[in-house]
PDB file of C-alpha atoms in Angstrom:
ATOM      1  CA  UNK A  19      19.228  -7.896  -2.477  1.00 54.00           C
ATOM      2  CA  UNK A  20      16.352  -7.547  -4.847  1.00 60.00           C
ATOM      3  CA  UNK A  21      18.302  -5.872  -7.671  1.00 68.00           C
ATOM      4  CA  UNK A  22      21.156  -8.143  -8.861  1.00 77.00           C
ATOM      5  CA  UNK A  23      23.564  -5.854 -10.734  1.00 81.00           C
ATOM      6  CA  UNK A  24      22.558  -2.924  -8.701  1.00 79.00           C
ATOM      7  CA  UNK A  25      24.232  -3.399  -5.439  1.00 79.00           C
ATOM      8  CA  UNK A  26      25.716  -0.054  -5.242  1.00 82.00           C
ATOM      9  CA  UNK A  27      22.610   1.988  -6.299  1.00 82.00           C
ATOM     10  CA  UNK A  28      20.175   3.311  -3.758  1.00 80.00           C
ATOM     11  CA  UNK A  29      16.973   1.246  -4.414  1.00 76.00           C
ATOM     12  CA  UNK A  30      15.255   2.192  -1.341  1.00 79.00           C
ATOM     13  CA  UNK A  31      11.452   2.977  -1.269  1.00 85.00           C
ATOM     14  CA  UNK A  32      10.455   6.771  -0.984  1.00 91.00           C
ATOM     15  CA  UNK A  33       6.842   5.897  -0.545  1.00 94.00           C
ATOM     16  CA  UNK A  34       4.291   3.032  -1.255  1.00 93.00           C
ATOM     17  CA  UNK A  35       0.973   3.600  -3.191  1.00 95.00           C
ATOM     18  CA  UNK A  36      -1.346   0.321  -2.777  1.00 94.00           C
ATOM     19  CA  UNK A  37      -4.575   0.142  -4.643  1.00 95.00           C
ATOM     20  CA  UNK A  38      -6.907  -3.095  -3.963  1.00 93.00           C
ATOM     21  CA  UNK A  39      -3.524  -4.913  -2.651  1.00 91.00           C
ATOM     22  CA  UNK A  40      -3.380  -8.451  -1.167  1.00 88.00           C
ATOM     23  CA  UNK A  41      -2.174  -8.133   2.491  1.00 85.00           C
ATOM     24  CA  UNK A  42      -1.915 -11.887   3.428  1.00 75.00           C
ATOM     25  CA  UNK A  43      -5.393 -12.496   4.184  1.00 64.00           C
ATOM     26  CA  UNK A  44      -7.559 -14.987   2.435  1.00 61.00           C
ATOM     27  CA  UNK A  45     -11.243 -15.037   3.164  1.00 57.00           C
ATOM     28  CA  UNK A  46     -10.880 -13.640   6.356  1.00 51.00           C
ATOM     29  CA  UNK A  47      -8.223 -15.703   7.834  1.00 56.00           C
ATOM     30  CA  UNK A  48      -5.316 -13.864   9.728  1.00 58.00           C
ATOM     31  CA  UNK A  49      -1.804 -13.949   8.211  1.00 58.00           C
ATOM     32  CA  UNK A  50       0.743 -16.610   9.478  1.00 58.00           C
ATOM     33  CA  UNK A  51       2.474 -15.595  12.657  1.00 61.00           C
ATOM     34  CA  UNK A  52       5.894 -15.740  10.900  1.00 62.00           C
ATOM     35  CA  UNK A  53       5.008 -14.193   7.568  1.00 60.00           C
ATOM     36  CA  UNK A  54       6.890 -15.389   4.518  1.00 62.00           C
ATOM     37  CA  UNK A  55       9.149 -12.590   2.752  1.00 62.00           C
ATOM     38  CA  UNK A  56       6.692 -12.383  -0.080  1.00 63.00           C
ATOM     39  CA  UNK A  57       3.934 -10.952   2.257  1.00 69.00           C
ATOM     40  CA  UNK A  58       3.670  -7.259   3.168  1.00 76.00           C
ATOM     41  CA  UNK A  59       3.639  -8.078   6.874  1.00 76.00           C
ATOM     42  CA  UNK A  60       7.286  -9.118   6.585  1.00 71.00           C
ATOM     43  CA  UNK A  61       8.136  -5.661   6.037  1.00 75.00           C
ATOM     44  CA  UNK A  62       6.227  -3.836   8.983  1.00 88.00           C
ATOM     45  CA  UNK A  63       8.840  -1.943  10.777  1.00 91.00           C
ATOM     46  CA  UNK A  64       9.373   1.589  12.240  1.00 95.00           C
ATOM     47  CA  UNK A  65      11.616   2.683   9.099  1.00 92.00           C
ATOM     48  CA  UNK A  66       8.645   1.828   6.702  1.00 92.00           C
ATOM     49  CA  UNK A  67       8.080   4.456   4.073  1.00 92.00           C
ATOM     50  CA  UNK A  68       4.934   6.588   3.963  1.00 96.00           C
ATOM     51  CA  UNK A  69       1.994   4.685   2.536  1.00 96.00           C
ATOM     52  CA  UNK A  70      -1.223   5.438   0.762  1.00 97.00           C
ATOM     53  CA  UNK A  71      -3.641   2.432   0.780  1.00 97.00           C
ATOM     54  CA  UNK A  72      -6.942   2.649  -1.077  1.00 97.00           C
ATOM     55  CA  UNK A  73      -9.312  -0.485  -0.902  1.00 97.00           C
ATOM     56  CA  UNK A  74     -13.069  -1.194  -1.665  1.00 96.00           C
ATOM     57  CA  UNK A  75     -15.346  -2.729   0.822  1.00 96.00           C
ATOM     58  CA  UNK A  76     -16.549  -5.311  -1.719  1.00 95.00           C
ATOM     59  CA  UNK A  77     -13.304  -6.554  -2.869  1.00 94.00           C
ATOM     60  CA  UNK A  78     -13.990 -10.296  -3.660  1.00 90.00           C
ATOM     61  CA  UNK A  79     -10.198 -11.243  -4.367  1.00 89.00           C
ATOM     62  CA  UNK A  80      -8.400  -9.258  -1.558  1.00 90.00           C
ATOM     63  CA  UNK A  81     -10.336  -8.714   1.521  1.00 90.00           C
ATOM     64  CA  UNK A  82     -11.084  -5.313   2.914  1.00 93.00           C
ATOM     65  CA  UNK A  83     -10.331  -7.057   6.540  1.00 91.00           C
ATOM     66  CA  UNK A  84      -6.936  -7.697   5.269  1.00 89.00           C
ATOM     67  CA  UNK A  85      -6.406  -4.045   4.392  1.00 93.00           C
ATOM     68  CA  UNK A  86      -7.678  -2.782   7.516  1.00 94.00           C
ATOM     69  CA  UNK A  87      -5.520  -5.070   9.571  1.00 90.00           C
ATOM     70  CA  UNK A  88      -2.518  -4.111   7.572  1.00 93.00           C
ATOM     71  CA  UNK A  89      -3.131  -0.383   8.088  1.00 96.00           C
ATOM     72  CA  UNK A  90      -3.626  -1.004  11.639  1.00 95.00           C
ATOM     73  CA  UNK A  91      -0.497  -2.685  12.261  1.00 93.00           C
ATOM     74  CA  UNK A  92       1.448  -0.356  10.052  1.00 95.00           C
ATOM     75  CA  UNK A  93       0.227   2.577  11.918  1.00 97.00           C
ATOM     76  CA  UNK A  94       1.458   0.841  15.354  1.00 96.00           C
ATOM     77  CA  UNK A  95       4.956   0.295  14.142  1.00 95.00           C
ATOM     78  CA  UNK A  96       5.834   2.758  11.379  1.00 95.00           C
ATOM     79  CA  UNK A  97       7.316   6.147  12.139  1.00 95.00           C
ATOM     80  CA  UNK A  98       5.887   7.401   8.719  1.00 95.00           C
ATOM     81  CA  UNK A  99       2.407   8.559   7.702  1.00 96.00           C
ATOM     82  CA  UNK A 100      -0.109   5.921   6.869  1.00 97.00           C
ATOM     83  CA  UNK A 101      -3.084   7.148   4.716  1.00 97.00           C
ATOM     84  CA  UNK A 102      -6.035   4.806   4.337  1.00 98.00           C
ATOM     85  CA  UNK A 103      -9.012   5.474   1.951  1.00 97.00           C
ATOM     86  CA  UNK A 104     -11.664   2.829   2.069  1.00 97.00           C
ATOM     87  CA  UNK A 105     -14.057   2.885  -0.739  1.00 96.00           C
ATOM     88  CA  UNK A 106     -17.626   1.787   0.197  1.00 95.00           C
ATOM     89  CA  UNK A 107     -18.958  -0.671  -2.396  1.00 94.00           C
ATOM     90  CA  UNK A 108     -15.667  -0.646  -4.308  1.00 94.00           C
ATOM     91  CA  UNK A 109     -14.732  -3.903  -5.968  1.00 94.00           C
ATOM     92  CA  UNK A 110     -11.201  -5.246  -6.928  1.00 94.00           C
ATOM     93  CA  UNK A 111      -9.845  -3.312  -9.858  1.00 94.00           C
ATOM     94  CA  UNK A 112     -12.177  -0.566  -9.103  1.00 92.00           C
ATOM     95  CA  UNK A 113      -9.894   1.560 -11.342  1.00 90.00           C
ATOM     96  CA  UNK A 114     -10.374  -0.468 -14.469  1.00 91.00           C
ATOM     97  CA  UNK A 115     -13.205   1.767 -15.715  1.00 89.00           C
ATOM     98  CA  UNK A 116     -13.310   5.504 -15.501  1.00 91.00           C
ATOM     99  CA  UNK A 117     -15.455   6.832 -12.825  1.00 91.00           C
ATOM    100  CA  UNK A 118     -15.777   9.840 -10.593  1.00 92.00           C
ATOM    101  CA  UNK A 119     -14.736   7.796  -7.641  1.00 91.00           C
ATOM    102  CA  UNK A 120     -11.555   6.676  -9.362  1.00 93.00           C
ATOM    103  CA  UNK A 121     -11.008  10.328 -10.488  1.00 96.00           C
ATOM    104  CA  UNK A 122     -10.967  11.200  -6.625  1.00 96.00           C
ATOM    105  CA  UNK A 123      -8.476   8.310  -5.987  1.00 96.00           C
ATOM    106  CA  UNK A 124      -6.189   9.459  -8.743  1.00 97.00           C
ATOM    107  CA  UNK A 125      -6.466  13.126  -7.199  1.00 97.00           C
ATOM    108  CA  UNK A 126      -5.686  11.478  -3.660  1.00 97.00           C
ATOM    109  CA  UNK A 127      -2.542   9.510  -5.379  1.00 98.00           C
ATOM    110  CA  UNK A 128      -1.367  12.763  -7.036  1.00 98.00           C
ATOM    111  CA  UNK A 129      -1.671  14.883  -3.776  1.00 98.00           C
ATOM    112  CA  UNK A 130       0.189  12.212  -1.688  1.00 98.00           C
ATOM    113  CA  UNK A 131       2.967  11.833  -4.317  1.00 97.00           C
ATOM    114  CA  UNK A 132       3.464  15.771  -4.242  1.00 97.00           C
ATOM    115  CA  UNK A 133       3.249  15.753  -0.441  1.00 97.00           C
ATOM    116  CA  UNK A 134       6.004  13.014  -0.331  1.00 96.00           C
ATOM    117  CA  UNK A 135       8.149  14.904  -2.692  1.00 94.00           C
ATOM    118  CA  UNK A 136       7.738  18.011  -0.867  1.00 95.00           C
ATOM    119  CA  UNK A 137       8.685  16.623   2.456  1.00 92.00           C
ATOM    120  CA  UNK A 138      11.558  14.436   1.530  1.00 83.00           C
ATOM    121  CA  UNK A 139      15.022  15.050   0.096  1.00 66.00           C
ATOM    122  CA  UNK A 140      13.947  13.875  -3.398  1.00 56.00           C
ATOM    123  CA  UNK A 141      13.418  15.934  -6.547  1.00 50.00           C
ATOM    124  CA  UNK A 142      11.154  14.646  -9.404  1.00 53.00           C
ATOM    125  CA  UNK A 143      14.551  13.495 -11.273  1.00 53.00           C
ATOM    126  CA  UNK A 144      15.861  11.690  -8.455  1.00 49.00           C
ATOM    127  CA  UNK A 145      12.786   9.815  -7.139  1.00 47.00           C
ATOM    128  CA  UNK A 146      13.309   6.215  -6.248  1.00 45.00           C
TER     129      UNK A 146
END
């Protein structure tokens, strides 16, 4: 569907890592009851892959309330692990400049990815 020319290839998602993402909220508004296909809420289901979500509390472009709401809803419906790291005082694009905080996020991403590989049927050469 999303990969024209690759209809016979397995393009399923093994895991999702979301850093300061937009989850359909705009300045505190809740997303529409019927989300459009381009909003993450359209993909909330029991078969969702494992998620790691990191978001700053001072993000002026994508609200922390949106991230919190998405995580809560994903945890309610998904059969997979949902990891949420909230960074006090973190701005949008908190990883733009090297910092001890971002090093900790990178360590967390590496640990999450290693866990996903260790608990799935994937090998590093066959990751999707």
